Coordinates of C-alpha atoms and ligand atoms in Angstrom, one line a residue:
X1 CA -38.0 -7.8 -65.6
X2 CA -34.2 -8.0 -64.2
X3 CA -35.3 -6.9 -60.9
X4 CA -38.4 -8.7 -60.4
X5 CA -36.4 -12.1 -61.3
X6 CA -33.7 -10.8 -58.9
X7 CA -36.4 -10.1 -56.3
X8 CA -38.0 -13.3 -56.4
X9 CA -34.5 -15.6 -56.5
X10 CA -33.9 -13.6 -53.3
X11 CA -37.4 -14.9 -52.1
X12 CA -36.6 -18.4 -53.1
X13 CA -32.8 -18.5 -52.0
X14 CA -33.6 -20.3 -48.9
X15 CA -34.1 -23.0 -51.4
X16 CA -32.6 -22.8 -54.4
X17 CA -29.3 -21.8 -53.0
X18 CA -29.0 -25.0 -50.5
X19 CA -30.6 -27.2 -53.6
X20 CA -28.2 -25.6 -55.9
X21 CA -25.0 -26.2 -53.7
X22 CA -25.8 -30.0 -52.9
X23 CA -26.3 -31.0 -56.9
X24 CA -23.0 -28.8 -57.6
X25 CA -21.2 -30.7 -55.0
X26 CA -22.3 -33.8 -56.1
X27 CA -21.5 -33.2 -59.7
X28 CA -25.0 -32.6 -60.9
X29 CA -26.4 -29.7 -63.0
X30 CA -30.1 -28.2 -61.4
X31 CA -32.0 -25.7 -62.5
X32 CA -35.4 -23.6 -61.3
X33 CA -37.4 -24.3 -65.0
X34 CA -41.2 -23.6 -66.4
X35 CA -43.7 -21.8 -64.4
X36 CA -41.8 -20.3 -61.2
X37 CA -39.3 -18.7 -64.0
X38 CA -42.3 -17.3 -65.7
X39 CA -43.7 -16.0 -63.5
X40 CA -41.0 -14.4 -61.7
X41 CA -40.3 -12.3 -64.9
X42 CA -44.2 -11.0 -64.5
X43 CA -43.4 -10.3 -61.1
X44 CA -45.4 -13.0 -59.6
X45 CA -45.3 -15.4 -56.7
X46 CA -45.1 -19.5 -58.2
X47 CA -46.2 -21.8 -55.6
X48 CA -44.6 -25.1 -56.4
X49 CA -41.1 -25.1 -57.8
X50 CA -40.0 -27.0 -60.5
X51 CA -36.3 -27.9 -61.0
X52 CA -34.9 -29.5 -63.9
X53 CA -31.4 -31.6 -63.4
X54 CA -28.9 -34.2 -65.0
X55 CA -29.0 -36.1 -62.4
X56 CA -31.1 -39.2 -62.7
X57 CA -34.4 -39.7 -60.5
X58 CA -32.3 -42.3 -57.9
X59 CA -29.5 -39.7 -57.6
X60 CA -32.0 -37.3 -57.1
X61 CA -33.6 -38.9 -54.1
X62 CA -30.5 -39.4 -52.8
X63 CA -29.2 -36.5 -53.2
X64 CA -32.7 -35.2 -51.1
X65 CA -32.4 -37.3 -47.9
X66 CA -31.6 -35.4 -45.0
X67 CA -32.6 -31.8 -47.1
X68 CA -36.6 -32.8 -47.6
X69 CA -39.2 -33.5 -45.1
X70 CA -41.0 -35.5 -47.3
X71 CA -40.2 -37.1 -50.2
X72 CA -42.0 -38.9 -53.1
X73 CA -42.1 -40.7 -56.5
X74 CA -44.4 -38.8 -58.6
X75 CA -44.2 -41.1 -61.7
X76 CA -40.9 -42.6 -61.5
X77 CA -41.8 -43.6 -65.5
X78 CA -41.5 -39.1 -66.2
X79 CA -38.5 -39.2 -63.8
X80 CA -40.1 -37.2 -61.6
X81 CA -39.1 -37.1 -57.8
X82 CA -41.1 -34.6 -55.6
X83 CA -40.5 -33.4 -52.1
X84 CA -41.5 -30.7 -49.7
X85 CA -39.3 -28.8 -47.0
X86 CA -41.2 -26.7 -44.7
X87 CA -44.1 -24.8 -46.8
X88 CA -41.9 -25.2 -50.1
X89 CA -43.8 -28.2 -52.7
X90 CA -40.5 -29.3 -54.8
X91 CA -40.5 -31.2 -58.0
X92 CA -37.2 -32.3 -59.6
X93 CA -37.1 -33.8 -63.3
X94 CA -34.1 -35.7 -64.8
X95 CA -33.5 -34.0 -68.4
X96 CA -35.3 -34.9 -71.2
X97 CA -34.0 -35.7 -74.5
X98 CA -36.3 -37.4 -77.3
X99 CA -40.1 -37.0 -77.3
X100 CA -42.1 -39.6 -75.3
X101 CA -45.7 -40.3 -77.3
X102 CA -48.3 -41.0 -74.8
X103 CA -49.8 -43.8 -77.0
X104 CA -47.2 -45.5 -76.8
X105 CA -47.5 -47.8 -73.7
X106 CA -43.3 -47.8 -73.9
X107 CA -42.5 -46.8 -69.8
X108 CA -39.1 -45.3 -70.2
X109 CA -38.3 -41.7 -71.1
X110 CA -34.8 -41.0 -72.8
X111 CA -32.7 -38.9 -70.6
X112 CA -30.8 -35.9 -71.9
X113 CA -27.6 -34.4 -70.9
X114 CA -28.2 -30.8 -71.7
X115 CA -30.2 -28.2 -70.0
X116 CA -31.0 -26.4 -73.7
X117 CA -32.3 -29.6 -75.1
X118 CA -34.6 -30.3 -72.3
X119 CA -36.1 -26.8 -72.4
X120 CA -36.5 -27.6 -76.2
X121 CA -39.0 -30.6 -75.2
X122 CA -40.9 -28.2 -73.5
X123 CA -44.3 -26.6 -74.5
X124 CA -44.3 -23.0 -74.8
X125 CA -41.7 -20.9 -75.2
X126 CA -42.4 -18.3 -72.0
X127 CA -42.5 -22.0 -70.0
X128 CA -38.6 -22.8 -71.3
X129 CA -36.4 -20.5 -69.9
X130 CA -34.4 -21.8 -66.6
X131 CA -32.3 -20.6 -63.8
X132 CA -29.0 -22.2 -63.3
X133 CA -27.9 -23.2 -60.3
X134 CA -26.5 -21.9 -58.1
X135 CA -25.0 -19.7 -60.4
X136 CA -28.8 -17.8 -61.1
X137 CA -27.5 -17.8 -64.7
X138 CA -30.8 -17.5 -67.0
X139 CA -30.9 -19.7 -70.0
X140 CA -33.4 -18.7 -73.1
X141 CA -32.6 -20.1 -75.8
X142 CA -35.8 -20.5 -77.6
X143 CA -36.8 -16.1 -76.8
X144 CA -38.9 -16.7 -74.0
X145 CA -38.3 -13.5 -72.5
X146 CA -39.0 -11.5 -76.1
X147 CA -42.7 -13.2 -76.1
X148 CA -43.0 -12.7 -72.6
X149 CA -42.5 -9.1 -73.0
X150 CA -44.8 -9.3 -76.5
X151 CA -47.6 -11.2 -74.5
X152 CA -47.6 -14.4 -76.9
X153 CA -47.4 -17.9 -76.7
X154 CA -45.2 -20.3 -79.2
X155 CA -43.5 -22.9 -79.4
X156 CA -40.2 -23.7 -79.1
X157 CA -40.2 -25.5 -82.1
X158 CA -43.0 -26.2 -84.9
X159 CA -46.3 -26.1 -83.1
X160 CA -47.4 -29.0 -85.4
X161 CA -44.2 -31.4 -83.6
X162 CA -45.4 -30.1 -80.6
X163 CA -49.1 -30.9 -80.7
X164 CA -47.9 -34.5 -82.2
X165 CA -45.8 -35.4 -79.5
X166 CA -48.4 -34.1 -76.7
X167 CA -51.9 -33.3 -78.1
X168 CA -53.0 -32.0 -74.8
X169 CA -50.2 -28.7 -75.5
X170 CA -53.5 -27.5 -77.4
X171 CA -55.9 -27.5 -74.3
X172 CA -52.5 -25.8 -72.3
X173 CA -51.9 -23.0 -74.7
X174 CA -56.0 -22.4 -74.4
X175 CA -54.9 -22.2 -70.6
X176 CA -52.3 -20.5 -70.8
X177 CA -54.0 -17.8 -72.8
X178 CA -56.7 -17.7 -70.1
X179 CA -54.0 -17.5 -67.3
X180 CA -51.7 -15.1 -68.9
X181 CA -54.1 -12.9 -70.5
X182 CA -51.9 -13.6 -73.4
X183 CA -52.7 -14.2 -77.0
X184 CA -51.5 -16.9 -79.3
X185 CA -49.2 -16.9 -82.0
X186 CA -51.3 -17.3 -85.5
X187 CA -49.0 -20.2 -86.4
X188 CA -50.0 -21.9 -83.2
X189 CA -53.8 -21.4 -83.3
X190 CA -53.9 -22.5 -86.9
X191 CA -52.0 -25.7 -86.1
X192 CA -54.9 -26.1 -82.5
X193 CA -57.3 -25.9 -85.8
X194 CA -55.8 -28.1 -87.9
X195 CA -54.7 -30.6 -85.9
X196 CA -57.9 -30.4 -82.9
X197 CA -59.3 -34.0 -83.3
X198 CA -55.8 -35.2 -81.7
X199 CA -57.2 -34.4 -78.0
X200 CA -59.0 -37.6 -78.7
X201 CA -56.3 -39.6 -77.5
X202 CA -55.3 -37.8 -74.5
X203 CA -57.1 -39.0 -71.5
X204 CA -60.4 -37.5 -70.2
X205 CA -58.4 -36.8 -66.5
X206 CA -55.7 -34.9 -68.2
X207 CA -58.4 -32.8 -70.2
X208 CA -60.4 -32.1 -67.4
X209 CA -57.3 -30.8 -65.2
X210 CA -56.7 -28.1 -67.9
X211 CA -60.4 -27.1 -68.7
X212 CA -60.3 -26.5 -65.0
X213 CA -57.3 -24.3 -64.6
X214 CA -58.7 -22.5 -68.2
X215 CA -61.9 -22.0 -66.0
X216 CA -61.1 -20.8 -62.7
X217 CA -58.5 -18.2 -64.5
X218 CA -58.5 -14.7 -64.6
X219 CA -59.8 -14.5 -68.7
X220 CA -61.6 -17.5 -68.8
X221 CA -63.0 -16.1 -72.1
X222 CA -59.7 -15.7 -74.2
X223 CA -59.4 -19.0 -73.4
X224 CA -62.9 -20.7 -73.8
X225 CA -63.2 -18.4 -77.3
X226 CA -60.2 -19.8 -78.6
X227 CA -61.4 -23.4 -77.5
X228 CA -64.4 -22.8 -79.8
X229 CA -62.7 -21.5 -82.5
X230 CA -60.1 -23.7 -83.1
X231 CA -62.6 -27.0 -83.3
X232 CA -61.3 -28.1 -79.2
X233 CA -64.4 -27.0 -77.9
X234 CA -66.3 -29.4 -80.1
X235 CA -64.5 -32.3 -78.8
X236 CA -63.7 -31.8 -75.2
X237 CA -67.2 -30.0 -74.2
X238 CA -69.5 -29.8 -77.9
X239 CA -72.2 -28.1 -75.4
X240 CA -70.7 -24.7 -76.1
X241 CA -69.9 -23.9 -79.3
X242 CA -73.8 -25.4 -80.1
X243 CA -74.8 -22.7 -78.2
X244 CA -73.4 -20.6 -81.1
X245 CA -76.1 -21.3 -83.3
X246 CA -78.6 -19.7 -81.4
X247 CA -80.9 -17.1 -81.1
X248 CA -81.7 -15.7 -77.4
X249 CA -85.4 -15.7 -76.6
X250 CA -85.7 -12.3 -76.3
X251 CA -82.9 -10.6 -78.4
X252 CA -83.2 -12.6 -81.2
X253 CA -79.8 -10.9 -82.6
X254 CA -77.8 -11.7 -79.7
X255 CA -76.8 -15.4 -79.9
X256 CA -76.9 -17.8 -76.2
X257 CA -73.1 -18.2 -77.0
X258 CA -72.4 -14.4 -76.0
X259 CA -74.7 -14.4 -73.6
X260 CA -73.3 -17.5 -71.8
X261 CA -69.7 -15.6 -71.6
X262 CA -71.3 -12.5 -70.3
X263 CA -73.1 -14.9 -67.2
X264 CA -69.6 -16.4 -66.8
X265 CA -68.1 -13.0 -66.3
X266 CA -71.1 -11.8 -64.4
X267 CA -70.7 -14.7 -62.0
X268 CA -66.8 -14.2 -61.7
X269 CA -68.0 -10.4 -60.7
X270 CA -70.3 -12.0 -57.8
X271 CA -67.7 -14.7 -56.4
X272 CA -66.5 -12.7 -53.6
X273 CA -69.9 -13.7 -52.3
X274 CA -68.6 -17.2 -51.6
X275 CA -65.3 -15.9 -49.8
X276 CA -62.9 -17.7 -51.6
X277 CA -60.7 -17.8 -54.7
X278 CA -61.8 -18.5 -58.4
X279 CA -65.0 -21.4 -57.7
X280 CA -64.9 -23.7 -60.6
X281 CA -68.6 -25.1 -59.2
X282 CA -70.0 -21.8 -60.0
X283 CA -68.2 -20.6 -63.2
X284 CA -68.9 -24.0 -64.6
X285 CA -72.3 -23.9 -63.8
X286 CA -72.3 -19.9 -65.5
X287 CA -70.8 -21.8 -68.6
X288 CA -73.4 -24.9 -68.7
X289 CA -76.7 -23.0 -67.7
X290 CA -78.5 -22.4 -71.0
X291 CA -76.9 -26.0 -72.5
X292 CA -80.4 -27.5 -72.7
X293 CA -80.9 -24.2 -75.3
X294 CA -79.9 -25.8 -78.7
X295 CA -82.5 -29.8 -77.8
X296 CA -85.8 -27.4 -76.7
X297 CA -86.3 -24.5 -79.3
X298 CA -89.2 -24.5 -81.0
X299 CA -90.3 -21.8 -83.3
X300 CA -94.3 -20.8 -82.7
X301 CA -96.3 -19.5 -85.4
X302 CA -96.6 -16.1 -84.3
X303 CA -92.9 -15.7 -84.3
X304 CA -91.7 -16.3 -80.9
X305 CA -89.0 -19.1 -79.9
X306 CA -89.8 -21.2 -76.9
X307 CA -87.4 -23.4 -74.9
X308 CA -89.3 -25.4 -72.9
X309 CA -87.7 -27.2 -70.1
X310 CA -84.3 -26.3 -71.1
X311 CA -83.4 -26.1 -67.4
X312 CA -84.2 -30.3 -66.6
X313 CA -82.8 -31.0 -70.3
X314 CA -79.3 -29.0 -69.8
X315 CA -79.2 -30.6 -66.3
X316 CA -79.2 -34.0 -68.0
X317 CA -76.5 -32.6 -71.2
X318 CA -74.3 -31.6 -68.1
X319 CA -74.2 -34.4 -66.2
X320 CA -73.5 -36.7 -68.8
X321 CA -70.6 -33.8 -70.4
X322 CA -69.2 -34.1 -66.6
X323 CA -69.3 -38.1 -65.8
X324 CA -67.3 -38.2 -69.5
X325 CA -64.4 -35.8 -68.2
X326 CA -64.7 -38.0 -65.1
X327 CA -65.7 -35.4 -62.3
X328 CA -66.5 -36.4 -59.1
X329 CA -70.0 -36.9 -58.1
X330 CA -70.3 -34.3 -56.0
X331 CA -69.2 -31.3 -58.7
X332 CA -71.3 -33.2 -61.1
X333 CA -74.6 -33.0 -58.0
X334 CA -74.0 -29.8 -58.0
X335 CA -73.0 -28.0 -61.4
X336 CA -76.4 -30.0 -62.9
X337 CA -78.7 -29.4 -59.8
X338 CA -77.5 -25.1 -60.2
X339 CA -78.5 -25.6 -63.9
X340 CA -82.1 -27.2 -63.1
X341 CA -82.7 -24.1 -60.3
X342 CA -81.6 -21.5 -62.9
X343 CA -85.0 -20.1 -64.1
X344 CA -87.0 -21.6 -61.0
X345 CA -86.4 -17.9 -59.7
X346 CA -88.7 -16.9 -62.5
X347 CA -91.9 -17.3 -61.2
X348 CA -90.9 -15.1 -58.6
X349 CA -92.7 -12.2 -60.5
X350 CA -92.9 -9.0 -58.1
X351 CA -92.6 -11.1 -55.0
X352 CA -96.2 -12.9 -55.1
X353 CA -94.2 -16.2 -54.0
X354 CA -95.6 -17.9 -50.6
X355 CA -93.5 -18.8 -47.7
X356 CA -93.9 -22.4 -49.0
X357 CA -92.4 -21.8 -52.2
X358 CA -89.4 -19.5 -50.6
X359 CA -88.5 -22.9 -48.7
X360 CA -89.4 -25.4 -51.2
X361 CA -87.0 -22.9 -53.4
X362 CA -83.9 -23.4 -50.1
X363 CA -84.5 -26.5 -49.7
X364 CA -84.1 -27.7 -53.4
X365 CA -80.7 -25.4 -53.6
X366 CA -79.6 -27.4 -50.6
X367 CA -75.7 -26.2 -50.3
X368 CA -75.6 -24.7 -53.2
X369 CA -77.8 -21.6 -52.7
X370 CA -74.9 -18.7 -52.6
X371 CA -73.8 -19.9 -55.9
X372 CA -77.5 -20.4 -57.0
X373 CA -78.0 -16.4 -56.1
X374 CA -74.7 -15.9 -58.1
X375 CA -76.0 -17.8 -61.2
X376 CA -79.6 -16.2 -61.1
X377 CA -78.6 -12.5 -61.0
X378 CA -75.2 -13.5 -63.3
X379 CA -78.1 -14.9 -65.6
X380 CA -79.5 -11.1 -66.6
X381 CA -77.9 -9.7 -69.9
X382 CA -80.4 -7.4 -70.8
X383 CA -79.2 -4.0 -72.1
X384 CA -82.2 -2.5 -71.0
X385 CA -81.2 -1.0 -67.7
X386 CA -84.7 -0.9 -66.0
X387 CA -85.3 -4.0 -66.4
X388 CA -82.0 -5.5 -65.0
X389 CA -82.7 -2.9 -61.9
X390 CA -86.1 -4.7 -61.6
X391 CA -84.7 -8.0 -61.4
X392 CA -82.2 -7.3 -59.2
X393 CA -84.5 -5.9 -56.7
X394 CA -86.8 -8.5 -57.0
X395 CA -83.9 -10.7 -56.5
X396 CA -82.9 -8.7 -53.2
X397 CA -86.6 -9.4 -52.2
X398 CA -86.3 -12.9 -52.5
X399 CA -83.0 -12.7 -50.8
X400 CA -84.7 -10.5 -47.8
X401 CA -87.7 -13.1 -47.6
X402 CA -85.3 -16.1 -47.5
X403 CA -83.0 -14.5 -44.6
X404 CA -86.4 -13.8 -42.6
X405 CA -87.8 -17.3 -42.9
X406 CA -84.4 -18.6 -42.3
X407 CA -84.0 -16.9 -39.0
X408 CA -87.2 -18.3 -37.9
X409 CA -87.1 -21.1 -39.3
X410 CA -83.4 -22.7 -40.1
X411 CA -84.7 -24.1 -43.5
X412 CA -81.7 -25.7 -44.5
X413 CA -82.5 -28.4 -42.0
X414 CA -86.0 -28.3 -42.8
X415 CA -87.2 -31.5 -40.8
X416 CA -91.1 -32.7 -40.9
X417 CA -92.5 -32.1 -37.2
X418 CA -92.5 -35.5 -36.1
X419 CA -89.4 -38.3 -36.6
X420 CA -89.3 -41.3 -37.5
X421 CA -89.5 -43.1 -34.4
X422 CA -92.4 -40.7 -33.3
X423 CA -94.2 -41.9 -36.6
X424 CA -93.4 -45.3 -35.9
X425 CA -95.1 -44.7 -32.2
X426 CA -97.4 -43.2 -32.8
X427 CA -98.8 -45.6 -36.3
X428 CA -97.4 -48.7 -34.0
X429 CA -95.4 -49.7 -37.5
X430 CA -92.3 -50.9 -37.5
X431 CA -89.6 -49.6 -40.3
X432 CA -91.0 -49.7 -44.0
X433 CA -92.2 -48.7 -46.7
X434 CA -95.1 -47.2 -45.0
X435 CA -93.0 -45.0 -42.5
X436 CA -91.0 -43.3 -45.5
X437 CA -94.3 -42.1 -46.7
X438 CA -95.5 -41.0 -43.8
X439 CA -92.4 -38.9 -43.5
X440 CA -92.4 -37.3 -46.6
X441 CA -96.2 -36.9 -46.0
X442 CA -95.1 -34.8 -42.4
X443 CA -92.5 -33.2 -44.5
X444 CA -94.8 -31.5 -46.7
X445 CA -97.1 -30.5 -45.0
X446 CA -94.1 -29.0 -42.7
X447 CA -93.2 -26.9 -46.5
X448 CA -96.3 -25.7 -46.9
X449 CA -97.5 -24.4 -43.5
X450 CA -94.5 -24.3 -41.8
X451 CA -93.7 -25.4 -38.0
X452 CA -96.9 -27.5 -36.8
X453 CA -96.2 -28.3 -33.4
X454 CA -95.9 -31.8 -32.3
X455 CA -99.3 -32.1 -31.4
X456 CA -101.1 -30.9 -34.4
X457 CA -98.2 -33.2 -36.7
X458 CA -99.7 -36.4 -34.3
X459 CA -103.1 -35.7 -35.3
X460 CA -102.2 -34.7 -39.0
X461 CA -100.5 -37.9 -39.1
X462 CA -103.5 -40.0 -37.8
X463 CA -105.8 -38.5 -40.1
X464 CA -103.2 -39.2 -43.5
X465 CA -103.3 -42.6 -42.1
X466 CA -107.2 -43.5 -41.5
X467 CA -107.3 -41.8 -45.1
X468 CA -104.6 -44.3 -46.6
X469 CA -105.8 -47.4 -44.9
X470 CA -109.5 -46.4 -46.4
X471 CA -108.4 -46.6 -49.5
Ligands
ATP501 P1 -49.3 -24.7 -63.0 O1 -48.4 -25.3 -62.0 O2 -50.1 -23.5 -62.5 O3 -50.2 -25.7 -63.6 P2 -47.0 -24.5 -64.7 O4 -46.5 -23.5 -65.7 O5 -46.1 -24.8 -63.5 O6 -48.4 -24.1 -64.2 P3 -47.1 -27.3 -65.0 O7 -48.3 -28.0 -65.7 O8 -46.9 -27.5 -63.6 O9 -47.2 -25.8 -65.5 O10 -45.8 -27.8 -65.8 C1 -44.5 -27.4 -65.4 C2 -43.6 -27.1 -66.5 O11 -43.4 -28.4 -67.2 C3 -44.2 -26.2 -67.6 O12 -43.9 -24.9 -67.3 C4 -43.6 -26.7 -68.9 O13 -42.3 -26.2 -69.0 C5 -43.5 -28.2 -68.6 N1 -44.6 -29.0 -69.2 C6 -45.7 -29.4 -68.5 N2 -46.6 -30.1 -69.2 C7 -46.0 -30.2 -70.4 C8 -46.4 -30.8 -71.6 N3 -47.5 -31.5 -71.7 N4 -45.6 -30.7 -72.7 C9 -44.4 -30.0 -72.6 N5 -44.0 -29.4 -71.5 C10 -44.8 -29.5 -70.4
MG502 MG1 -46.3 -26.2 -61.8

């Protein structure tokens, strides 16, 4: 651990060592605190370094002119001041001393003096160890490194002053947990448990930012299990643990809870599809697919459970989860429109689907097809290995068939064979009512048959519209 902090202060001296030297000179005390600490002791890279110092937020700006090449107030009310220097994000804090309640519409913060008692405000105890600058002196006074090494998160104190001065330290150690691959301490988990209806105060922003993180990280499962069975879940996103108290179609032992981790893992195995990093879109999508589960069952007389239309009813149940943790339209279009596709697939059976279904099946997934053939194969749980192989090849069918018609075709720009100023000419109408219909008219007849020709599209056109006027 010694030589990977060592390592990564070496990495980090271009900045520490100048920041270091200007708040010595000047009087001030500044350490690297939190996350980049942390994660130099696992022998990681942090991205944005935080400092902590004595200084207060207009000595700290101050003391930044002339060293940053940006610099900014990012809640003067937190004493916050952050800056960037080439590719280095920087954010300096003034020590904290007493606990701020977030209720409390109160702006200022007390300021502390003392490195120790500002670490001592802080949430877990792997997030409260700091370097001293320029000195590289490590300070630990709560054992950081010990549960570090031991895998756990604490607190530095009582987990039950903790979660009262910042409710939302429940959703982090979820996140942490996720992040870390760490468990957490009993004492702290029964405290999330007993004291889980507090999250109600904490904003719906703030919420969403660490369900987010707890998503898109590497164990999204340690962290979403201890969610559920601590009571969060039930308050921040009550989708999931109902999903508990079902019974799978098929399996009727194996409960949609399970299942729904296993897609979400199955999807994070399928991601590389989509080039990137961790895609919160789809693993969100994996988590919120069966949703519509609990609202739709309905026991049959011969035995069987149906759940009839749980695709357009979970679309609905996400949406409105996703609006109320305020995400932006755009992840909300296209979490719910992945969880209405995900059993359109289905009625693909061994590849009996026509041309016109393939594109009416593109053209629905719009941008989102690559995660909607994540979700669909992620969405196969059987045990029964034949059967998974089936699917999956009948998947790679539908995958071939799609490429093919795409080449010809460029379906994801699917256009009917005539514009609207060609319909407009042609009709001698100008825009209304009538030439939106006529357009969707074109445009389906362009689905099912595929390219017309302009010529045919003129006369198909005609003919819709001696029909309509007949009427
Ligand atoms: P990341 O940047 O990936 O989110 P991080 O560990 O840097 O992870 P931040 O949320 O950036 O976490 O917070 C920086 C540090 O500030 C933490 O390591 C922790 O010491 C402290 N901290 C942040 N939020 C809280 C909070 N709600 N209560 C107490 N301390 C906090
Ligand atoms: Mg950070």
């Amino acid at each position: 651990m010694q030589r990977s902090v060592a390592e990564e202060l070496d990495r980090l001296a271009p900045v520490i060592d100048e920041l270091g030297r200007r708040f010595a000179d000047a009087g001030h005390e500044l350490a690297l605190v939190g996350g980049p600490v942390r994660d130099a002791m696992l022998g990681r890279h942090h991205h944005d370094l935080d400092f902590t110092t004595s200084a207060r937020p207009e000595q700290t700006e101050r003391l930044l002119h002339g060293w940053a090449d940006a610099l900014w107030d990012v809640g003067r009310d937190f004493g916050t001041i952050g800056c960037r220097r080439g590719d280095w994000q920087v954010e300096i804090t003034t020590y904290r001393a007493e606990s701020y309640d977030p209720t409390s519409r109160k702006p200022e913060v007390s300021y502390g003096d003392d490195l120790v008692g500002d670490l001592g405000r802080r949430d877990f105890t792997v997030n409260a160890m700091a370097v001293r600058l320029p000195s590289r002196e490590i300070e630990d006074p709560y054992g950081g490194v010990v549960d570090l090494a031991h895998r756990v998160i604490r607190t530095p104190g009582t987990p039950e002053d903790s979660f009262s001065d910042d409710p939302l330290r429940m959703m982090r150690a979820a996140r942490f947990a996720a992040q870390l691959g760490f468990e957490v301490d009993p004492g702290v988990v029964a405290a999330m448990s007993a004291m889980a209806e507090r999250i109600d105060i904490i904003s719906a922003e703030r919420v969403r930012d660490e369900l987010v993180k707890l998503v898109c990280a590497p164990w999204p499962r340690r962290g979403l299990a201890l969610l559920v069975e601590t009571g969060l879940a039930q308050r921040v996103l009550p989708e999931l643990p109902a999903l508990a108290l079902e019974r799978d179609e098929h399996h009727r032992h194996k409960d949609v809870y399970e299942h729904t981790l296993t897609v979400l893992e199955q999807a994070i195995d399928l991601e590389h599809r989509l080039g990137g990093g961790p895609d919160f879109v789809s693993r969100f999508a994996a988590l919120m697919h069966d949703v519509g589960k609990p609202r739709t069952r309905r026991f049959l007389d011969d035995g069987t459970v149906t759940f009839h239309h749980h695709d357009v009813v979970g679309a609905k149940l996400t949406r409105k989860r996703m609006k109320a943790l305020r995400f932006s339209n755009d992840e909300i279009d296209a979490v719910s429109s992945l969880v209405e596709l995900h059993l359109r697939f289905h009625g693909y059976g061994s590849g009996e689907w026509t041309d016109s279904a393939v594109r009416r099946y593109v053209r629905d997934a719009g941008d989102q097809l690559e995660r909607l053939h994540i979700l669909t194969r992620a969405d196969c749980t059987t045990r029964n290995k034949r059967k998974a192989d089936r699917l999956r090849r009948t998947y790679d069918d539908l995958e071939a068939r799609i490429a093919v018609l795409a080449e010809q075709e460029e379906l994801a720009a699917i256009r009917p064979d005539l514009d609207g100023n060609q319909i407009m000419e042609v009709l001698g109408l100008g825009p209304g009512r009538e030439v939106g219909e006529a357009y969707r008219h074109l445009l389906e007849l362009r689905m099912d048959h595929g390219p017309l020709g302009e010529e045919r599209a003129t006369d198909e056109l005609r003919a819709w519209w001696a029909a309509r006027s007949a009427d």
